[in-house]
Coordinates of C-alpha atoms and ligand atoms in Angstrom, one line a residue:
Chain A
X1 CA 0.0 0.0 0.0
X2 CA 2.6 2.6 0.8
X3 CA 5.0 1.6 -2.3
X4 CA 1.7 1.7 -4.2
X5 CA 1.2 5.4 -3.1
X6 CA 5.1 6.3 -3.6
X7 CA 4.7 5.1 -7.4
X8 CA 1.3 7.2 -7.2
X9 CA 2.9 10.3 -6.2
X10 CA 6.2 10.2 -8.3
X11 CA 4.0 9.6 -11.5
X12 CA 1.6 12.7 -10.6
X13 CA 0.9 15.3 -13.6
X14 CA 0.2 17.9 -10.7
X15 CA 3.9 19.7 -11.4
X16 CA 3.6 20.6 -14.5
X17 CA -0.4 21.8 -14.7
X18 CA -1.6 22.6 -18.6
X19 CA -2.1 26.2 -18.6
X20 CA -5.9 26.8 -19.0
X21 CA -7.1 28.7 -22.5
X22 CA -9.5 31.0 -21.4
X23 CA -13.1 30.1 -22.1
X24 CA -12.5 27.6 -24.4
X25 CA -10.3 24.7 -22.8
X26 CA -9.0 23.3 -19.5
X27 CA -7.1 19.9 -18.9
X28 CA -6.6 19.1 -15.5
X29 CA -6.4 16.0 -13.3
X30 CA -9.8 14.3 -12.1
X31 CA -9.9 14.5 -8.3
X32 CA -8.5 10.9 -7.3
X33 CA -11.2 8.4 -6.9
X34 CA -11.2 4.1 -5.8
X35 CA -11.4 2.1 -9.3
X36 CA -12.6 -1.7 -9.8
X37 CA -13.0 -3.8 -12.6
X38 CA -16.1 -6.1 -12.2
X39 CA -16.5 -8.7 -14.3
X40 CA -19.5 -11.1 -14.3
X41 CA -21.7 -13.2 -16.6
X42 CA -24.4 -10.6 -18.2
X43 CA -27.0 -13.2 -16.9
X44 CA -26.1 -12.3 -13.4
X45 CA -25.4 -8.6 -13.2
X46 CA -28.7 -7.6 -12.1
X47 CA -27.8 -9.1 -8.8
X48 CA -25.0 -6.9 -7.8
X49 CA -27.1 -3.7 -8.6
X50 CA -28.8 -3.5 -5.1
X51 CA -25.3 -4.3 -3.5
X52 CA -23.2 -1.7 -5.4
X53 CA -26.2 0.8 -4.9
X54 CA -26.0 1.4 -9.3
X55 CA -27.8 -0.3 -11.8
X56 CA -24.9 -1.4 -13.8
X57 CA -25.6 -0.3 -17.6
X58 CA -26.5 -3.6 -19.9
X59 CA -25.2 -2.0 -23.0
X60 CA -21.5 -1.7 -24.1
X61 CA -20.8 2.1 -23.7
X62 CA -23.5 2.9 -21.1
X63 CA -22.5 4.8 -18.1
X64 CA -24.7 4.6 -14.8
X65 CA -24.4 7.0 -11.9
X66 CA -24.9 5.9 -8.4
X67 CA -22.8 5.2 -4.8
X68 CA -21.1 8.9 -5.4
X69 CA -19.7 7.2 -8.5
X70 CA -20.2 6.3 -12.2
X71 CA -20.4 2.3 -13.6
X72 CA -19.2 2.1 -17.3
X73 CA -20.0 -0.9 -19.2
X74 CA -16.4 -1.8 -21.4
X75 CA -17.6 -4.8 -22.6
X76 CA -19.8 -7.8 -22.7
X77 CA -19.1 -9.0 -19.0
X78 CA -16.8 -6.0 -18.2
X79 CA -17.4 -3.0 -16.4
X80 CA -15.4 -0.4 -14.6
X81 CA -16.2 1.2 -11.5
X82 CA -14.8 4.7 -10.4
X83 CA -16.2 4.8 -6.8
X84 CA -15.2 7.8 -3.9
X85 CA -12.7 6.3 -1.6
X86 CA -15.1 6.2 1.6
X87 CA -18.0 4.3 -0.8
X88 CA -15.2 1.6 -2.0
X89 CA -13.8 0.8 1.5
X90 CA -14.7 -3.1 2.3
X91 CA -16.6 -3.0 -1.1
X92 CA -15.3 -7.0 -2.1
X93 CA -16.2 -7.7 0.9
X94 CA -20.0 -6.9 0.9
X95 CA -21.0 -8.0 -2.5
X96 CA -19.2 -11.2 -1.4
X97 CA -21.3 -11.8 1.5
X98 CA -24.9 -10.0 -0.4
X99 CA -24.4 -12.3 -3.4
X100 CA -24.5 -15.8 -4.9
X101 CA -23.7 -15.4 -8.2
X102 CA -20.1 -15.9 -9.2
X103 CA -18.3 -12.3 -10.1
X104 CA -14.3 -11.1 -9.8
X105 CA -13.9 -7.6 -8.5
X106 CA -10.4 -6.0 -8.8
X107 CA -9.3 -3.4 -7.2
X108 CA -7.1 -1.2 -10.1
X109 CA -7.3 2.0 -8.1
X110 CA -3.2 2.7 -8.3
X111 CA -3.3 1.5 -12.0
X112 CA -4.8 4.5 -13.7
X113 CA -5.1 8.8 -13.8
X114 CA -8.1 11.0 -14.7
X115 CA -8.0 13.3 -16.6
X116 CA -10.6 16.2 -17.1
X117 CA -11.1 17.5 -20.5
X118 CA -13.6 20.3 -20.8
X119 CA -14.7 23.3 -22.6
X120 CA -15.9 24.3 -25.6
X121 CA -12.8 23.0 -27.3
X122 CA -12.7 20.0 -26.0
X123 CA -14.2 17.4 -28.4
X124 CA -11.8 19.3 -30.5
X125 CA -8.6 18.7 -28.2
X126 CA -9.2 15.1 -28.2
X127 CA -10.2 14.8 -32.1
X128 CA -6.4 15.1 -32.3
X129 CA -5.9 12.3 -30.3
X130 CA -8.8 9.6 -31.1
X131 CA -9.8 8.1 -34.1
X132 CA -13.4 7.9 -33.2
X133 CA -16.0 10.6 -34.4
X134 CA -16.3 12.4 -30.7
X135 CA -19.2 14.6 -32.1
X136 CA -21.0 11.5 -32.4
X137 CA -20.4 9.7 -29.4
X138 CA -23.3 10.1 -27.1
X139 CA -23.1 12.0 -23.9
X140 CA -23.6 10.0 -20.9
X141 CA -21.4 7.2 -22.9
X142 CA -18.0 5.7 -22.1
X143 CA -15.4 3.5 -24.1
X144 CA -12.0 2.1 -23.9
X145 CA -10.1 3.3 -27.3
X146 CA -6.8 4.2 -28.6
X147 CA -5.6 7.7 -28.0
X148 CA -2.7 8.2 -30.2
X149 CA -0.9 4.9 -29.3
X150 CA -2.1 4.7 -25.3
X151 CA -5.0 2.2 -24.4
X152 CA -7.8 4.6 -22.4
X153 CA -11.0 4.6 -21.2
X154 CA -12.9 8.2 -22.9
X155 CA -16.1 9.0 -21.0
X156 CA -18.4 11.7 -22.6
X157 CA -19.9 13.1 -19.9
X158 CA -21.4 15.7 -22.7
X159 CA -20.3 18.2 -25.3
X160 CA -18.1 20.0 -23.2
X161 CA -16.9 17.7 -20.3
X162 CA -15.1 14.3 -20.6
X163 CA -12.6 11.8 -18.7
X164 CA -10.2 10.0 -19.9
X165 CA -8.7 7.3 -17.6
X166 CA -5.3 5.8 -18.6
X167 CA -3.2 4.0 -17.1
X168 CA -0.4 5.0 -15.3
X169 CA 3.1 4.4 -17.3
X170 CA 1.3 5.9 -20.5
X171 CA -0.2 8.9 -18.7
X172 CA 2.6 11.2 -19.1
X173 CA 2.7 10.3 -22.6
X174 CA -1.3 11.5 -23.2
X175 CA -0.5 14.5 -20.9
X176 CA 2.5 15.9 -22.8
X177 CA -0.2 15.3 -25.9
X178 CA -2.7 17.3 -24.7
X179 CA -0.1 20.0 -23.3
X180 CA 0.8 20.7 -27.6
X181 CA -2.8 20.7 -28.7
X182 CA -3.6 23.0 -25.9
X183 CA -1.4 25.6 -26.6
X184 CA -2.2 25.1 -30.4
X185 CA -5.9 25.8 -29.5
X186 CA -4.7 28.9 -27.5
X187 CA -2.7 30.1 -30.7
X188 CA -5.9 29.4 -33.0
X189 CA -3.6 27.0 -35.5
Chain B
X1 CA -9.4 4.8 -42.2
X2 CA -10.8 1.4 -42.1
X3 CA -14.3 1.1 -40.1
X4 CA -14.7 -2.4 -38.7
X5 CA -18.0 -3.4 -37.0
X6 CA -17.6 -4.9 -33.5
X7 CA -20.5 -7.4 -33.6
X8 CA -20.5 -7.0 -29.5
X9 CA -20.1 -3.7 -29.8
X10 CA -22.5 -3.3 -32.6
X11 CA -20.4 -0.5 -33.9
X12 CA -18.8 0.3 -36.5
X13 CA -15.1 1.2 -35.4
X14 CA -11.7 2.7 -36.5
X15 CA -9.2 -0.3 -37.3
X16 CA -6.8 1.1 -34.6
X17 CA -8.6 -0.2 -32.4
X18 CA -7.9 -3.8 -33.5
X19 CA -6.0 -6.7 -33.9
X20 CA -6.4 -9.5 -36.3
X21 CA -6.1 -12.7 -35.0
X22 CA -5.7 -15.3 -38.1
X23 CA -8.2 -17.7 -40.0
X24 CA -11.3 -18.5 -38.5
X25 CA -13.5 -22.0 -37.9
X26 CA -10.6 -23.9 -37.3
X27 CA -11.3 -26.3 -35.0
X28 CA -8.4 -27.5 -32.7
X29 CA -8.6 -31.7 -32.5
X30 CA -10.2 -33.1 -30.0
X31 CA -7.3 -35.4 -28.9
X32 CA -4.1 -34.2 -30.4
X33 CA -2.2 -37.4 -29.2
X34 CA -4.7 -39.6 -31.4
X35 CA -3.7 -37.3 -34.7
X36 CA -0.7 -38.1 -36.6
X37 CA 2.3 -35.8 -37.4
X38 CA 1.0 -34.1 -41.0
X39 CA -2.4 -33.7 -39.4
X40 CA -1.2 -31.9 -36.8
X41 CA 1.3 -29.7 -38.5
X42 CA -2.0 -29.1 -40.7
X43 CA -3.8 -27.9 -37.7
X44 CA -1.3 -25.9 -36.6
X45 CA 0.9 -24.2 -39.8
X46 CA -1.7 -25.0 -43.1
X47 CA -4.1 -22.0 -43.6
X48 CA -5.8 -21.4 -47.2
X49 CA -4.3 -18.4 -48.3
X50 CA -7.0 -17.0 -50.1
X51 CA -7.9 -15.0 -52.9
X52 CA -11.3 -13.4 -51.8
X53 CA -13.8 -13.9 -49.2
X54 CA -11.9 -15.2 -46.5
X55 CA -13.0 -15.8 -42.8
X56 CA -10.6 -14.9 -40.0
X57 CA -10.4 -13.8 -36.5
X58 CA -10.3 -10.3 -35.4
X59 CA -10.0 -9.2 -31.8
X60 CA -11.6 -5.6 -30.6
X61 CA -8.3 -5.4 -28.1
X62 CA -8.7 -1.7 -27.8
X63 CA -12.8 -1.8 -27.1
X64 CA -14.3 -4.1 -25.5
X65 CA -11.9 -6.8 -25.3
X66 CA -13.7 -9.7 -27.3
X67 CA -12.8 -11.9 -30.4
X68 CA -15.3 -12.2 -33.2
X69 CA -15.1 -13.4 -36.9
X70 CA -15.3 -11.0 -40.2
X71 CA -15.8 -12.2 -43.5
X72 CA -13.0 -9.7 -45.6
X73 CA -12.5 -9.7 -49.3
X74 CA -8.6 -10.0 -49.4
X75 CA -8.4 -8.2 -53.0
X76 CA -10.3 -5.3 -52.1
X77 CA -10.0 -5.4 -48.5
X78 CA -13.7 -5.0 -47.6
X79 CA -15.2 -6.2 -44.9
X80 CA -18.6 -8.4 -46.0
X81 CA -19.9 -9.2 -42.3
X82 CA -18.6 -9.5 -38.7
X83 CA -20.2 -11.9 -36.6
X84 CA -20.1 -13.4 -32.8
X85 CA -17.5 -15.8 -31.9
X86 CA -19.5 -19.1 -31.8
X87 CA -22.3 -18.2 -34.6
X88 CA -22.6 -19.5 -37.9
X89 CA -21.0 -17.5 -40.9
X90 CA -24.0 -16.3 -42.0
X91 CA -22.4 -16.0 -45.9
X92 CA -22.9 -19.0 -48.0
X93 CA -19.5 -19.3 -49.3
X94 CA -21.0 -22.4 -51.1
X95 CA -23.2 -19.9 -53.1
X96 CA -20.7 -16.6 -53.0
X97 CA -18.4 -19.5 -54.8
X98 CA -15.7 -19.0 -52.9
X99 CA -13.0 -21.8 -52.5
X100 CA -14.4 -23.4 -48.8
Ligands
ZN1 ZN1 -16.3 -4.3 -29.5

């Protein structure tokens, strides 16, 4: 736990912040938050709703908010959790003991950074990154994708606010990324 | 760019965001042990090669994690369905005159 915090606070972005362009971009870290990836059979995942306190989304993309937190659904049987710390504390340990069905819960919480992208230039910002047409991603939707070569999870929370959350060793990578198409968006190139 | 459909994801997707994976419908012998040595290397090195409508593997590594199969014509490189791991191909290659 400590050497996982160590490794958390060496790799922060927080030294060298993104200077904000006024009114039409900011990129700044997500306040830190617990993460879990839940896997289960599709059949089953109604019975961890009442337990987790969200109705875990059924479709691939579809983010649910509840518990202080959000649930995306990555995949078939995958979903991501990004919980506040206090709601995550013993969380294995009471879906264990509220349900039968078999499920893995992981707890990933020192293997990834947020990342806020918002304003109105956002969508733009991460255009440059993404292959995948942000204007028509919907909003309320998450997806893991490719930005530039980095594996991430994008959530759309709408036009103007998203999240990226990427793991740790390619974090720097995305943030020095979003530090040139920043200041390219505050030169209007 | 290349748009692939994710049949799980029942999108239709840039090719970054996956992998290809090989042929497709080849199923592994039950028993190895009972097959003899040319069968096996078969199994494991002889793939057809096409020219055309060919059925492989793709993986959506960079979505939502899953393997399916896609029918792709491998002279013009398009895609003519993507389908579940598991289902039928539902192209008649018997019909489409393909070579299998
Ligand atoms: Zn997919």
């Amino acid at each position: 736990m400590i050497q996982a915090r160590m490794i958390q606070e060496w790799k922060t972005l927080a030294g060298t912040p993104i200077p904000e362009v006024a009114g039409r971009l900011s990129v700044a870290l997500a306040p830190d938050c617990a993460r879990f990836s839940l896997r289960v059979r599709p059949d089953d995942r109604a019975a961890l709703d009442a337990p987790l306190g969200i109705a875990l989304p059924d479709r691939i993309g579809g983010v649910a908010v509840g518990a202080g937190g959000h649930a995306l659904c990555l995949g078939p049987d995958e979903w991501s959790l990004l919980l506040p710390a206090e709601a995550a504390a013993g969380l294995g340990e009471r879906l264990g003991a509220a349900v039968t069905v078999p499920f893995s819960l992981v707890d990933v919480g020192h293997r990834e950074v947020g990342i806020a992208v918002s304003g109105p230039a956002a969508t733009l910002a991460l255009s440059s990154l993404c292959a995948l047409d942000l204007d028509a991603m919907p909003a309320g939707s998450a997806t893991r994708t490719i930005l530039d070569r980095a594996q991430a999870v994008l959530i759309k929370h709408d036009a103007e606010q998203y999240r990226i959350e990427v793991w740790q060793s390619f974090a720097d990578h995305v943030w020095t990324l979003l530090e040139v198409v920043s200041r390219e968006i505050a030169l209007d190139l | 760019m290349l748009l692939i459909t994710c049949p799980y994801c029942r999108e239709a997707r840039p090719e970054v965001e996956f992998a290809y994976a090989g042929e497709a419908h080849i199923a592994r012998p039950a028993d190895p042990s009972a097959v003899g040595d040319a069968a096996w290397r078969d199994h494991l090195y002889i793939r057809s090669n096409t020219r055309g409508l060919h059925r492989e593997r793709w993986r959506h590594v960079n979505g939502c994690g899953r393997f399916f199969n896609a029918v792709r014509d491998t002279v013009t490189d398009k895609f003519a369905a993507t389908y579940k791991a598991g289902a039928p191909c539902p192209i008649d290659f018997a019909r489409e005159g393909a070579e299998r």
